[in-house]
Coordinates of C-alpha atoms in Angstrom, one line a residue:
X1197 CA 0.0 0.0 0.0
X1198 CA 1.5 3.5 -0.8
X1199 CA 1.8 5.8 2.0
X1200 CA 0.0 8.2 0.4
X1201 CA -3.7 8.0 -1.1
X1202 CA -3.2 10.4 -4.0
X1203 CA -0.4 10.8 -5.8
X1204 CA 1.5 12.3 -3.8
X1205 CA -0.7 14.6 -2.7
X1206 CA -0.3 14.3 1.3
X1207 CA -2.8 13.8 4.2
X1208 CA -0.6 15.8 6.8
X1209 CA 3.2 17.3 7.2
X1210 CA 5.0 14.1 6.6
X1211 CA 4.5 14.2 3.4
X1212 CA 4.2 17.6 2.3
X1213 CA 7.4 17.8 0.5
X1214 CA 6.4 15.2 -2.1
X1215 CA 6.7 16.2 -5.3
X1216 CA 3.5 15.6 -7.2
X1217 CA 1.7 16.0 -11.1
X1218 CA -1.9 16.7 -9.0
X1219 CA -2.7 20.1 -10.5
X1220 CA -4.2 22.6 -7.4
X1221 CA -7.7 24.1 -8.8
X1222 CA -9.9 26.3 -6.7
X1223 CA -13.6 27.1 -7.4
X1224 CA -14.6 30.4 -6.1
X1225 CA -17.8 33.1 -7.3
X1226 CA -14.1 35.1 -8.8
X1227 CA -13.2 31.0 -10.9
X1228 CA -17.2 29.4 -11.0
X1229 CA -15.6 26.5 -12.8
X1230 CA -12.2 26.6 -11.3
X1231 CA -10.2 26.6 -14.9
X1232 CA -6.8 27.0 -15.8
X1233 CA -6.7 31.1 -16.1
X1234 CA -10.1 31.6 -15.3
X1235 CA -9.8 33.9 -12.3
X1236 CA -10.7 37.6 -11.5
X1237 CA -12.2 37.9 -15.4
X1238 CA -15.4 38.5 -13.8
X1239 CA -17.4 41.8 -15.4
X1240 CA -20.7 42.1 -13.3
X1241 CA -20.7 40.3 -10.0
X1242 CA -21.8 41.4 -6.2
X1243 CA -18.7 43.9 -6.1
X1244 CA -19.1 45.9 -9.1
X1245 CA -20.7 48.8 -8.2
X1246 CA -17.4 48.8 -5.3
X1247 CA -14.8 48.9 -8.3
X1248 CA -16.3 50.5 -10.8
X1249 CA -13.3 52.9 -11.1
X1250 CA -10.8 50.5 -11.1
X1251 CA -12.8 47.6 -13.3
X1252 CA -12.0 44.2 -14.2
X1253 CA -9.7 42.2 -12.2
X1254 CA -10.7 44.0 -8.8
X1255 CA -12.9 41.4 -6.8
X1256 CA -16.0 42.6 -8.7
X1257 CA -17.2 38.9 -8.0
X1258 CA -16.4 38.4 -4.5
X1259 CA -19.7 36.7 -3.5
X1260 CA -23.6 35.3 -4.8
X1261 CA -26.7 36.3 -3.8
X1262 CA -28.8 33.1 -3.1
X1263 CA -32.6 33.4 -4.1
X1264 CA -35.0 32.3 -1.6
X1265 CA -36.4 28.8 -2.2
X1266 CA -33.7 27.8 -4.3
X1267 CA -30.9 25.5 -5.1
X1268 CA -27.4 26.8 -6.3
X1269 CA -24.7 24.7 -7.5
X1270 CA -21.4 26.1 -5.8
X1271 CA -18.8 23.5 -7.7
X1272 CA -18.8 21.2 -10.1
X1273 CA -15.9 19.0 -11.0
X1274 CA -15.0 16.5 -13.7
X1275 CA -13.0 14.0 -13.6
X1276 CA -11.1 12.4 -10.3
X1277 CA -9.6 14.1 -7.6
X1278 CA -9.9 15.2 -3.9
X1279 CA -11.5 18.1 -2.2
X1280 CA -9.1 19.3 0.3
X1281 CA -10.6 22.5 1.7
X1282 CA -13.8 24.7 1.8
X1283 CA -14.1 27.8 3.3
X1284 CA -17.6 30.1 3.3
X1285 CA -19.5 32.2 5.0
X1286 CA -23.1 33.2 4.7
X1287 CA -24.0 36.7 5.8
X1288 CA -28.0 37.2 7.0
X1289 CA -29.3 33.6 7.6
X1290 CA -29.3 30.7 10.5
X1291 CA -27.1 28.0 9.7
X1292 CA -30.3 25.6 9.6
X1293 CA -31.7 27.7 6.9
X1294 CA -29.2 26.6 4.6
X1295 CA -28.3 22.8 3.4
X1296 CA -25.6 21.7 1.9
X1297 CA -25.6 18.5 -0.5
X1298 CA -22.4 16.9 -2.1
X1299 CA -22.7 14.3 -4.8
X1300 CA -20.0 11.8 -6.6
X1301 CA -20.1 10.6 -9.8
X1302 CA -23.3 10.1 -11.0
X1303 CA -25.6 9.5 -8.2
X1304 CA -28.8 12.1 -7.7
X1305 CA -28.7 10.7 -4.4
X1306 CA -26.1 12.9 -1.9
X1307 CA -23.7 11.4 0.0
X1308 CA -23.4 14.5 2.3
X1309 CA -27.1 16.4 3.1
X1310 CA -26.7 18.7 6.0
X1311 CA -27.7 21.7 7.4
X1312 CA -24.5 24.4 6.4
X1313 CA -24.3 25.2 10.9
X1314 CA -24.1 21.4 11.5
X1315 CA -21.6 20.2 9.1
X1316 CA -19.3 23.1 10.2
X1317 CA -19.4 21.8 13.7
X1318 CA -21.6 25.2 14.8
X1319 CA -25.3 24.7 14.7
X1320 CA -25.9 28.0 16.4
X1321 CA -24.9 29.8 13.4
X1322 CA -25.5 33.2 13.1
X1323 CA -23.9 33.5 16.5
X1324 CA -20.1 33.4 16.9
X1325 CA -18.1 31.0 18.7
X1326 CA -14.3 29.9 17.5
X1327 CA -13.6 26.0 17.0
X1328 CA -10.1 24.8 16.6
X1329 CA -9.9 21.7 15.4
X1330 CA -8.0 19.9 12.9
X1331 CA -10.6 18.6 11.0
X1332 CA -12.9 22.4 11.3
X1333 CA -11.9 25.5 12.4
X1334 CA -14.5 28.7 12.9
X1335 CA -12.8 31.8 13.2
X1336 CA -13.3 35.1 13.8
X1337 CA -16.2 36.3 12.4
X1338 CA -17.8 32.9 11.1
X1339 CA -15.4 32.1 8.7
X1340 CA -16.4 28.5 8.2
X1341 CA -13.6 26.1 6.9
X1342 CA -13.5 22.1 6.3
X1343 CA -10.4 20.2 6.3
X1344 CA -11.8 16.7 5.4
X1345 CA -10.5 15.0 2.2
X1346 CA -12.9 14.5 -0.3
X1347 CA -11.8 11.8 -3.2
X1348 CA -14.0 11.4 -5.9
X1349 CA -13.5 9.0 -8.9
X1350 CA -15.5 10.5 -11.8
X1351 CA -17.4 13.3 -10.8
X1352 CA -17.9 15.6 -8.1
X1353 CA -21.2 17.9 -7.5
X1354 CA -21.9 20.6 -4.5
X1355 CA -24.7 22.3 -4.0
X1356 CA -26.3 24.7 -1.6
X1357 CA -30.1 25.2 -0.8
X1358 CA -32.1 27.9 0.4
X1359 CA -35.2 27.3 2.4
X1360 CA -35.7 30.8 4.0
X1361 CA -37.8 33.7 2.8
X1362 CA -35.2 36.2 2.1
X1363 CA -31.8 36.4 -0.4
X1364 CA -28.6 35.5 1.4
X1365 CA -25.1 36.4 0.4
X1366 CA -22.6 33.6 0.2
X1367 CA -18.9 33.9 0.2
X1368 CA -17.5 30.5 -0.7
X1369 CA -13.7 28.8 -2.1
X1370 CA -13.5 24.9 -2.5
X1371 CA -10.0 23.9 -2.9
X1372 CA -9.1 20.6 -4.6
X1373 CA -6.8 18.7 -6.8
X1374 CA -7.1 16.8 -10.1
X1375 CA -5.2 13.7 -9.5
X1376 CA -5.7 9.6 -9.4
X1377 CA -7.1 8.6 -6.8
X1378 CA -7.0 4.7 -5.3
X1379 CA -9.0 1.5 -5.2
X1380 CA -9.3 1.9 -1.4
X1381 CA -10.4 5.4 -0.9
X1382 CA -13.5 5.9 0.3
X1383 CA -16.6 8.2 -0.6
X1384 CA -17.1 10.8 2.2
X1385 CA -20.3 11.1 3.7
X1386 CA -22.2 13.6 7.0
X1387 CA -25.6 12.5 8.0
X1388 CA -27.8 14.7 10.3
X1389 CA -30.3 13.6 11.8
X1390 CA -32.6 15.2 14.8
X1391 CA -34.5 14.0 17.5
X1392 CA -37.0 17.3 19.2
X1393 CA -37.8 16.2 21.8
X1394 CA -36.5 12.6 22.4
X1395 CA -39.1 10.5 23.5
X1396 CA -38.8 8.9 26.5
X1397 CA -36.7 5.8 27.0
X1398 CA -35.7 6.4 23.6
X1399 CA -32.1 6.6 22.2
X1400 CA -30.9 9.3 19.6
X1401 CA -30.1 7.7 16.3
X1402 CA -26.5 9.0 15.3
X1403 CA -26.6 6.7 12.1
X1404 CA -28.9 4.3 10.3
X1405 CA -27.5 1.0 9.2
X1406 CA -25.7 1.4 6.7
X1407 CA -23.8 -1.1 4.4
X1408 CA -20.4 -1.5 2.9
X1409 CA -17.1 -1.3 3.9
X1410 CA -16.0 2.0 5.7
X1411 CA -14.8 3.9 8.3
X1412 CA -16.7 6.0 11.1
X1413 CA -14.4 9.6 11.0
X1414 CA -16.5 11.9 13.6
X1415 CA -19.4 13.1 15.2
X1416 CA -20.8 16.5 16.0
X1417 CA -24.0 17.4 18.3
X1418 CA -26.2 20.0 19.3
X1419 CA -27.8 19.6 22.5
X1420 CA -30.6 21.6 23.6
X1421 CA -31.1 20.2 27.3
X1422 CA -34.5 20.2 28.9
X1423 CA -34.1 19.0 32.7
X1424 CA -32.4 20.9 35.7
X1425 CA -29.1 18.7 36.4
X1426 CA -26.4 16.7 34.5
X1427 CA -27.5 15.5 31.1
X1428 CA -24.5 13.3 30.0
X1429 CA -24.4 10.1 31.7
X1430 CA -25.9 8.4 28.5
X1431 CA -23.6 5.8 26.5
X1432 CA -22.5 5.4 22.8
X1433 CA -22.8 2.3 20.8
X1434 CA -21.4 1.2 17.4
X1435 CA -23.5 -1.8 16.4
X1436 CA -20.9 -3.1 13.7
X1437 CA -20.7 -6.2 10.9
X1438 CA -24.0 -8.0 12.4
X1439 CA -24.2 -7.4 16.0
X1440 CA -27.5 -7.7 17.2
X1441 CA -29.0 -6.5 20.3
X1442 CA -25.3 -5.5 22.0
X1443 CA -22.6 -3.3 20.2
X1444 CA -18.9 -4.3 19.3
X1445 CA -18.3 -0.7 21.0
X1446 CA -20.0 0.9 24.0
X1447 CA -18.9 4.0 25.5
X1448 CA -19.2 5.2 29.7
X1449 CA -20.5 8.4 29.0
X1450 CA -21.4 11.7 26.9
X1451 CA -18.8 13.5 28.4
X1452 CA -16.2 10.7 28.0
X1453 CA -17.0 9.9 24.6
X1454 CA -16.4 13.6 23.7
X1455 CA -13.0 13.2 25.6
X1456 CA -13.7 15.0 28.8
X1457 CA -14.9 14.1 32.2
X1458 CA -16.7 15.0 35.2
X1459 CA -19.6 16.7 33.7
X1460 CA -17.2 19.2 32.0
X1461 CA -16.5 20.8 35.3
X1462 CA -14.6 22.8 36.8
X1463 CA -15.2 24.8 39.9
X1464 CA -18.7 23.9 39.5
X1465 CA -19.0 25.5 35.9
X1466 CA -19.1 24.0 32.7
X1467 CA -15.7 24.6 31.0
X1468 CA -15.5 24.6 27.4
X1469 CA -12.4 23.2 25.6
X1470 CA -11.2 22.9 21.7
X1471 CA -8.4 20.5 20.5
X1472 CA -7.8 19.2 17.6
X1473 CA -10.1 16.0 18.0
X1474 CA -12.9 17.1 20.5
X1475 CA -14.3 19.6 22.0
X1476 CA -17.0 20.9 23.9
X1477 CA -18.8 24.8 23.3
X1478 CA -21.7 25.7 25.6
X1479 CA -24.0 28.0 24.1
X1480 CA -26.0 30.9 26.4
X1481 CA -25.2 29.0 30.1
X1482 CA -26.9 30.6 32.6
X1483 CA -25.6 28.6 35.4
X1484 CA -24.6 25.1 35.9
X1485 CA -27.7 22.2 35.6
X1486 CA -29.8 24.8 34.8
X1487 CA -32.3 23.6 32.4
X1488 CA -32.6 25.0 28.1
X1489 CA -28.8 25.4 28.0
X1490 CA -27.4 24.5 24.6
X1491 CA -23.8 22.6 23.8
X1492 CA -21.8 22.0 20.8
X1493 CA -19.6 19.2 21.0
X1494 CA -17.4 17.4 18.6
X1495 CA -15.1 14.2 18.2
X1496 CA -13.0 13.4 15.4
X1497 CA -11.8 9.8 14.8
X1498 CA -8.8 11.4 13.0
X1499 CA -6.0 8.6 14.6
X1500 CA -8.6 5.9 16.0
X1501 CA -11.1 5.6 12.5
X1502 CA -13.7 2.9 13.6
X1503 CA -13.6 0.6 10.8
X1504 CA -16.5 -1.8 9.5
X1505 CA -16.4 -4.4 6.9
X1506 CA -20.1 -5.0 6.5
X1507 CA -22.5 -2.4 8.3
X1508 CA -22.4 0.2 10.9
X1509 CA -24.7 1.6 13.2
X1510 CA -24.9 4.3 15.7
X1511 CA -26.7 5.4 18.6
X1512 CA -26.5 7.8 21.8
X1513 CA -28.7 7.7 25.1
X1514 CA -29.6 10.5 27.2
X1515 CA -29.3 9.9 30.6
X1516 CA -29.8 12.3 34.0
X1517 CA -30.2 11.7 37.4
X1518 CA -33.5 11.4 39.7
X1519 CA -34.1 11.0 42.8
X1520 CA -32.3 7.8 44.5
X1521 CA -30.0 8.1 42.5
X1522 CA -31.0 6.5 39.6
X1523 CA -30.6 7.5 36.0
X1524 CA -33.0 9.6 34.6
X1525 CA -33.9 9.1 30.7
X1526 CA -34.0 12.7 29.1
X1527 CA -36.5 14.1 26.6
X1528 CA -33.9 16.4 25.2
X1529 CA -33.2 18.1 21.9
X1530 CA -31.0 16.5 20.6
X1531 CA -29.2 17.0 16.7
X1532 CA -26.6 15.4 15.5
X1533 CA -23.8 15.0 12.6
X1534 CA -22.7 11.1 11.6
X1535 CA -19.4 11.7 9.2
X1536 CA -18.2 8.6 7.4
X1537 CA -16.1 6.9 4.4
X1538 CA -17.4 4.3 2.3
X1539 CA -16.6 1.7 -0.5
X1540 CA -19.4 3.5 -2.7
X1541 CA -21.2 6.7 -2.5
X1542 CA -24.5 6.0 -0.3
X1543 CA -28.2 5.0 -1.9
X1544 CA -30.4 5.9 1.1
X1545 CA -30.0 8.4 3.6
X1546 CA -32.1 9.7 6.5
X1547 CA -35.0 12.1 5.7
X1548 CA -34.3 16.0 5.9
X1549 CA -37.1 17.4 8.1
X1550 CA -38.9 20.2 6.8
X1551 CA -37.6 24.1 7.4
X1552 CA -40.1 24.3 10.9
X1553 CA -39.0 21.3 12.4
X1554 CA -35.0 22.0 11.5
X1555 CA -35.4 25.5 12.8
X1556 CA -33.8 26.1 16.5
X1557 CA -35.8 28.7 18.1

């Protein structure tokens, strides 16, 4: 096996000083089709009226305007490569308002269908909060940029979808390479999925069986909590290549599968943290165990991918404390992200719910 997926075109610093014949292409409202030459020619664009005493060649298309109800296509790419980076940021609109769908090759069904908040890892979007991570990174002021590789054999298609009543402005750059790319790369794929409120005694569904062979790479979540007191004593399961009732892989905790401990606290707060594979955001506290606080948390499986030959599935429970005490099944809001690779780009995924019932009010 080579000890790099695409040649020569690296997955971290080790091999960055491989020569390679990829050829770097970025798609950007200034290159719509990323070409060879094919920057800053624009004539008309969202920043014309700004240089129209300098002209052509002065970011006169820095931007689109998004038409409410609508479905843009923000890159389309022929032939075989790998996404390596996409930066945007929307100006004027919630994060759930807007959904983002990539698909490869020729499937019309996507492999990625997410709210734009979620799959940056910041469902509270419009509001601000910075994210380090090596996989995302938020910065200062909603600058919104993926790091995950994106190989795609034949074709590549992304597309962005407004459901709210008014235009929005989007700034966006996708960054990728033209190169081969492997027998044993998988197709990248982020399922969201939401569960307001969770009924009781119920678990939150990260991920629906799904079939193949793959690799589970991260999870984000948006928690809306409901109760007075700790939420996070429910566990994780990956039910993998035919387990039945009882998982391959069971956590000891929300907190500890996000990499922390303790309820996330110190000196009797909550006490967020960002590094490069998890994190933990709190959103609005108003004290600690107070109930309708909001968290964003995140885990990347970056060096410790959970592999599957056959199928995968995923699940979470939420889990507080009563009286006695004994664990207390939550009825929480609960949203998450399911980000995966797979032997062929998905052919079922998980309903989107309508505009209402994605809305976080």
């Amino acid at each position: 096996m080579k000890d790099y997926p695409f040649n020569g075109v690296g997955t971290d610093m080790s091999n960055l000083f491989r020569l390679s014949d990829a050829k770097t292409r970025s798609i950007s409202p200034e290159n719509f089709d990323g070409s060879k030459g094919g920057g800053a020619m624009a004539e008309s664009g969202t920043g014309a009226g700004c240089a129209r005493e300098l002209g052509k060649g002065w970011k006169v298309s820095p931007s689109v305007d998004i038409q409410p109800h609508t479905t843009y296509t923000m890159a389309e790419i022929d032939g075989s490569g790998c996404i390596n980076h996409i930066w945007l940021t929307p100006a004027r609109v919630p994060g759930r308002y807007v959904i983002l769908r990539f698909y490869w090759g020729d499937s019309e069904i996507p492999s990625v269908e997410c709210p734009l908040g979620d799959f940056f890892a910041n469902a509270y979007v419009p509001v601000y909060r910075q994210l380090s991570s090596l996989a995302v990174c938020v910065n200062p002021r909603n600058g919104l940029n993926c790091y995950w590789q994106m190989p795609f054999r034949k074709k590549c298609r992304i597309t962005v979808e407004n459901l709210a009543d008014e235009v929005f402005t989007l700034y966006y750059q996708v960054d990728y390479t033209l190169t081969d790319v492997g027998e044993d790369c998988g197709y990248f794929h982020a399922y969201f999925r939401r569960s307001n409120p969770l009924p009781y005694k119920d678990v939150h569904t990260i991920l629906d069986t799904i079939t193949g062979k793959g690799q589970y790479i991260g999870t984000y979540m948006a928690w809306g909590v409901n109760n007075n007191g700790w939420w996070g004593e429910g566990e994780i399961k990956f039910y993998m290549d035919g387990d039945g009732e009882y998982p391959t892989i069971c956590g000891t905790g929300t907190e500890d599968y996000f990499c922390g401990a303790y309820n996330f606290d110190v000196d009797k707060q909550y006490t967020s943290f960002c590094t490069p594979y998890s994190g933990m955001i709190p959103y609005a506290p108003d004290g600690l165990y107070t109930s309708q606080q909001r968290f964003s948390l995140y885990r990347w499986h970056v060096t410790d991918p959970i592999r599957f030959d056959e199928n995968l599935r995923v699940t979470i429970q939420a889990l507080g404390w009563r009286s006695g005490r004994r664990y207390l099944p939550l009825q929480d809001d609960i949203s998450s992200v399911a980000f995966f690779y797979l032997d062929h780009p998905c052919e079922t995924l998980p309903s989107l719910p309508d505009r209402d019932y994605l809305e976080i009010v």
